[in-house]
Short mmCIF file of C-alpha atoms in Angstrom, two decimals:
data_model
loop_
_atom_site.label_atom_id
_atom_site.label_comp_id
_atom_site.label_asym_id
_atom_site.label_seq_id
_atom_site.Cartn_x
_atom_site.Cartn_y
_atom_site.Cartn_z
CA UNK A 1 18.13 70.95 -66.64
CA UNK A 2 20.03 72.54 -69.92
CA UNK A 3 23.70 73.07 -69.20
CA UNK A 4 23.50 76.25 -71.07
CA UNK A 5 20.85 77.50 -68.81
CA UNK A 6 22.76 76.69 -65.67
CA UNK A 7 26.18 78.03 -67.07
CA UNK A 8 24.57 81.44 -67.82
CA UNK A 9 22.91 81.56 -64.55
CA UNK A 10 26.13 80.80 -62.88
CA UNK A 11 27.82 83.75 -64.67
CA UNK A 12 25.13 86.14 -63.76
CA UNK A 13 25.33 84.92 -60.15
CA UNK A 14 29.12 85.01 -60.11
CA UNK A 15 28.89 88.65 -61.38
CA UNK A 16 26.30 89.52 -58.61
CA UNK A 17 28.46 87.94 -56.11
CA UNK A 18 31.32 90.41 -57.17
CA UNK A 19 29.05 93.30 -57.15
CA UNK A 20 27.88 92.24 -53.56
CA UNK A 21 31.83 92.20 -52.60
CA UNK A 22 32.34 95.30 -54.01
CA UNK A 23 29.18 96.79 -52.19
CA UNK A 24 30.08 95.59 -48.77
CA UNK A 25 33.79 97.01 -49.23
CA UNK A 26 32.33 100.45 -50.57
CA UNK A 27 30.17 100.78 -47.25
CA UNK A 28 33.59 101.67 -45.26
CA UNK A 29 34.66 103.92 -47.66
CA UNK A 30 35.38 107.60 -46.52
CA UNK A 31 33.67 110.08 -48.72
CA UNK A 32 35.59 113.20 -47.96
CA UNK A 33 34.90 116.59 -49.74
CA UNK A 34 35.67 119.86 -49.55
CA UNK A 35 32.82 122.62 -50.11
CA UNK A 36 32.83 126.65 -49.77
CA UNK A 37 29.68 127.97 -47.81
CA UNK A 38 28.39 131.07 -47.46
CA UNK A 39 26.98 132.91 -44.21
CA UNK A 40 25.32 136.07 -43.56
CA UNK A 41 26.95 135.78 -39.87
CA UNK A 42 30.18 137.77 -38.94
CA UNK A 43 33.41 135.67 -39.07
CA UNK A 44 33.60 135.42 -34.98
CA UNK A 45 29.86 134.66 -34.86
CA UNK A 46 30.34 131.93 -37.40
CA UNK A 47 33.23 130.56 -35.71
CA UNK A 48 31.50 130.28 -32.49
CA UNK A 49 28.40 128.66 -34.02
CA UNK A 50 30.63 126.17 -36.01
CA UNK A 51 32.39 125.31 -32.47
CA UNK A 52 29.11 124.93 -30.68
CA UNK A 53 27.74 122.65 -33.28
CA UNK A 54 30.80 120.57 -33.50
CA UNK A 55 30.90 120.32 -29.45
CA UNK A 56 27.35 119.01 -29.68
CA UNK A 57 28.11 116.19 -32.43
CA UNK A 58 30.96 115.26 -30.05
CA UNK A 59 34.08 116.54 -31.96
CA UNK A 60 36.82 118.13 -30.07
CA UNK A 61 39.36 120.91 -31.36
CA UNK A 62 42.80 119.09 -32.26
CA UNK A 63 44.26 121.95 -33.97
CA UNK A 64 43.78 126.20 -34.38
CA UNK A 65 45.57 128.57 -36.29
CA UNK A 66 43.89 131.62 -34.68
CA UNK A 67 45.54 134.37 -37.38
CA UNK A 68 44.43 132.51 -40.24
CA UNK A 69 40.92 131.40 -38.90
CA UNK A 70 41.48 127.76 -39.31
CA UNK A 71 40.21 125.08 -37.19
CA UNK A 72 40.39 120.98 -37.25
CA UNK A 73 37.95 118.74 -35.36
CA UNK A 74 38.25 115.55 -34.71
CA UNK A 75 35.29 113.08 -33.78
CA UNK A 76 34.60 109.35 -33.54
CA UNK A 77 32.24 108.19 -36.25
CA UNK A 78 30.02 105.02 -34.78
CA UNK A 79 28.96 102.50 -37.01
CA UNK A 80 25.55 101.96 -37.54
CA UNK A 81 23.52 98.72 -36.48
CA UNK A 82 21.27 99.01 -39.32
CA UNK A 83 23.71 98.93 -41.84
CA UNK A 84 25.65 95.83 -40.30
CA UNK A 85 22.52 93.91 -40.14
CA UNK A 86 21.68 94.84 -43.72
CA UNK A 87 24.95 94.09 -44.95
CA UNK A 88 24.66 90.86 -43.39
CA UNK A 89 21.20 89.90 -44.77
CA UNK A 90 22.02 90.82 -48.43
CA UNK A 91 25.23 88.80 -47.81
CA UNK A 92 23.10 85.85 -46.83
CA UNK A 93 20.78 86.30 -49.68
CA UNK A 94 23.52 86.69 -52.05
CA UNK A 95 25.58 83.61 -50.56
CA UNK A 96 22.29 81.32 -50.87
CA UNK A 97 21.78 82.46 -54.51
CA UNK A 98 25.43 81.64 -55.02
CA UNK A 99 25.06 78.08 -53.03
CA UNK A 100 21.94 77.18 -54.68
CA UNK A 101 23.36 77.59 -58.38
CA UNK A 102 26.56 76.02 -57.51
CA UNK A 103 24.62 72.89 -55.94
CA UNK A 104 22.83 72.46 -59.00
CA UNK A 105 26.17 72.50 -61.16
CA UNK A 106 27.44 70.04 -58.74
CA UNK A 107 24.50 67.86 -57.54
CA UNK A 108 26.74 65.19 -56.04
CA UNK A 109 28.02 67.72 -53.22
CA UNK A 110 25.26 70.49 -53.41
CA UNK A 111 24.58 70.36 -49.92
CA UNK A 112 28.03 71.87 -49.09
CA UNK A 113 27.41 74.87 -50.88
CA UNK A 114 24.69 75.93 -48.91
CA UNK A 115 27.21 76.36 -46.34
CA UNK A 116 28.08 79.44 -47.79
CA UNK A 117 25.38 81.24 -46.03
CA UNK A 118 27.25 80.69 -42.80
CA UNK A 119 29.85 83.20 -43.96
CA UNK A 120 27.39 85.92 -44.39
CA UNK A 121 28.03 87.37 -40.85
CA UNK A 122 31.69 88.08 -42.17
CA UNK A 123 30.12 90.90 -44.03
CA UNK A 124 28.40 92.69 -40.89
CA UNK A 125 31.75 91.88 -38.88
CA UNK A 126 33.63 93.67 -41.58
CA UNK A 127 31.77 96.80 -41.66
CA UNK A 128 31.44 97.12 -37.94
CA UNK A 129 35.21 96.81 -37.43
CA UNK A 130 36.22 99.35 -40.54
CA UNK A 131 33.13 101.83 -39.97
CA UNK A 132 33.99 103.05 -36.65
CA UNK A 133 36.82 105.43 -36.96
CA UNK A 134 38.13 108.95 -36.20
CA UNK A 135 37.35 111.61 -38.67
CA UNK A 136 38.60 115.19 -38.82
CA UNK A 137 36.73 118.26 -40.07
CA UNK A 138 38.49 121.28 -41.21
CA UNK A 139 37.53 124.79 -41.44
CA UNK A 140 38.79 128.03 -43.03
CA UNK A 141 36.83 131.09 -42.36
CA UNK A 142 37.39 133.99 -44.54
CA UNK A 143 35.15 137.49 -44.15
CA UNK A 144 33.95 139.41 -46.98
CA UNK A 145 35.17 143.02 -47.82
CA UNK A 146 32.15 144.07 -49.47
CA UNK A 147 29.61 145.48 -46.93
CA UNK A 148 26.97 145.90 -49.60
CA UNK A 149 26.26 142.18 -49.70
CA UNK A 150 24.17 140.16 -47.54
CA UNK A 151 26.81 137.23 -47.40
CA UNK A 152 29.30 138.35 -44.56
CA UNK A 153 31.46 135.64 -44.25
CA UNK A 154 32.61 132.61 -45.94
CA UNK A 155 33.74 128.72 -44.60
CA UNK A 156 35.58 126.43 -46.63
CA UNK A 157 34.93 122.69 -44.99
CA UNK A 158 36.51 119.45 -45.52
CA UNK A 159 34.67 116.66 -44.07
CA UNK A 160 32.37 113.60 -44.74
CA UNK A 161 29.75 114.47 -47.22
CA UNK A 162 26.77 113.19 -44.61
CA UNK A 163 28.58 115.54 -42.08
CA UNK A 164 28.60 118.56 -44.76
CA UNK A 165 24.82 117.95 -45.55
CA UNK A 166 23.85 117.94 -41.72
CA UNK A 167 26.10 121.10 -41.09
CA UNK A 168 24.38 122.86 -43.98
CA UNK A 169 21.03 122.14 -42.47
CA UNK A 170 21.82 123.16 -38.94
CA UNK A 171 23.64 126.22 -39.57
CA UNK A 172 21.99 127.28 -42.40
CA UNK A 173 24.75 127.45 -44.76
CA UNK A 174 24.55 128.12 -48.30
CA UNK A 175 27.08 126.50 -51.04
CA UNK A 176 28.80 129.28 -52.82
CA UNK A 177 27.90 128.97 -56.35
CA UNK A 178 30.53 129.65 -58.74
#
């Protein structure tokens, strides 16, 4: 086989391996966002709905600032079996490709490079250990002084983006348009 083809294939495979590494690393990154949501419920009613919602999702109250309508919830986020298995399989495919290319570049010890596939479960283990963590959700409620508006209160939420999306759907909250 042509040396130029092997060299370029090796470079492309190496770039794929680097991308795979950062993909696996990003799978455990916390994606915290802050958003302001509008509700047609009164402030006290919205607070009760939010407390019930987070209690049903296994969050517990860790801090309350009642005069300022601030509440902080904390809950444990469990890792996903599907994602752990998916990352392991993705890692197995990537390390197999790298092992095959290295085996073609160094034919005398090509079989040893195929053993790189045995490292693929480390991706799933890494995800499983890092993804399970405690996360906090911070809320600050505000009421609207204008009674002519259909919106009666606002809530500023700081949480993981997936939690924000689920909360918006469950409680029918609308993002505040600037």
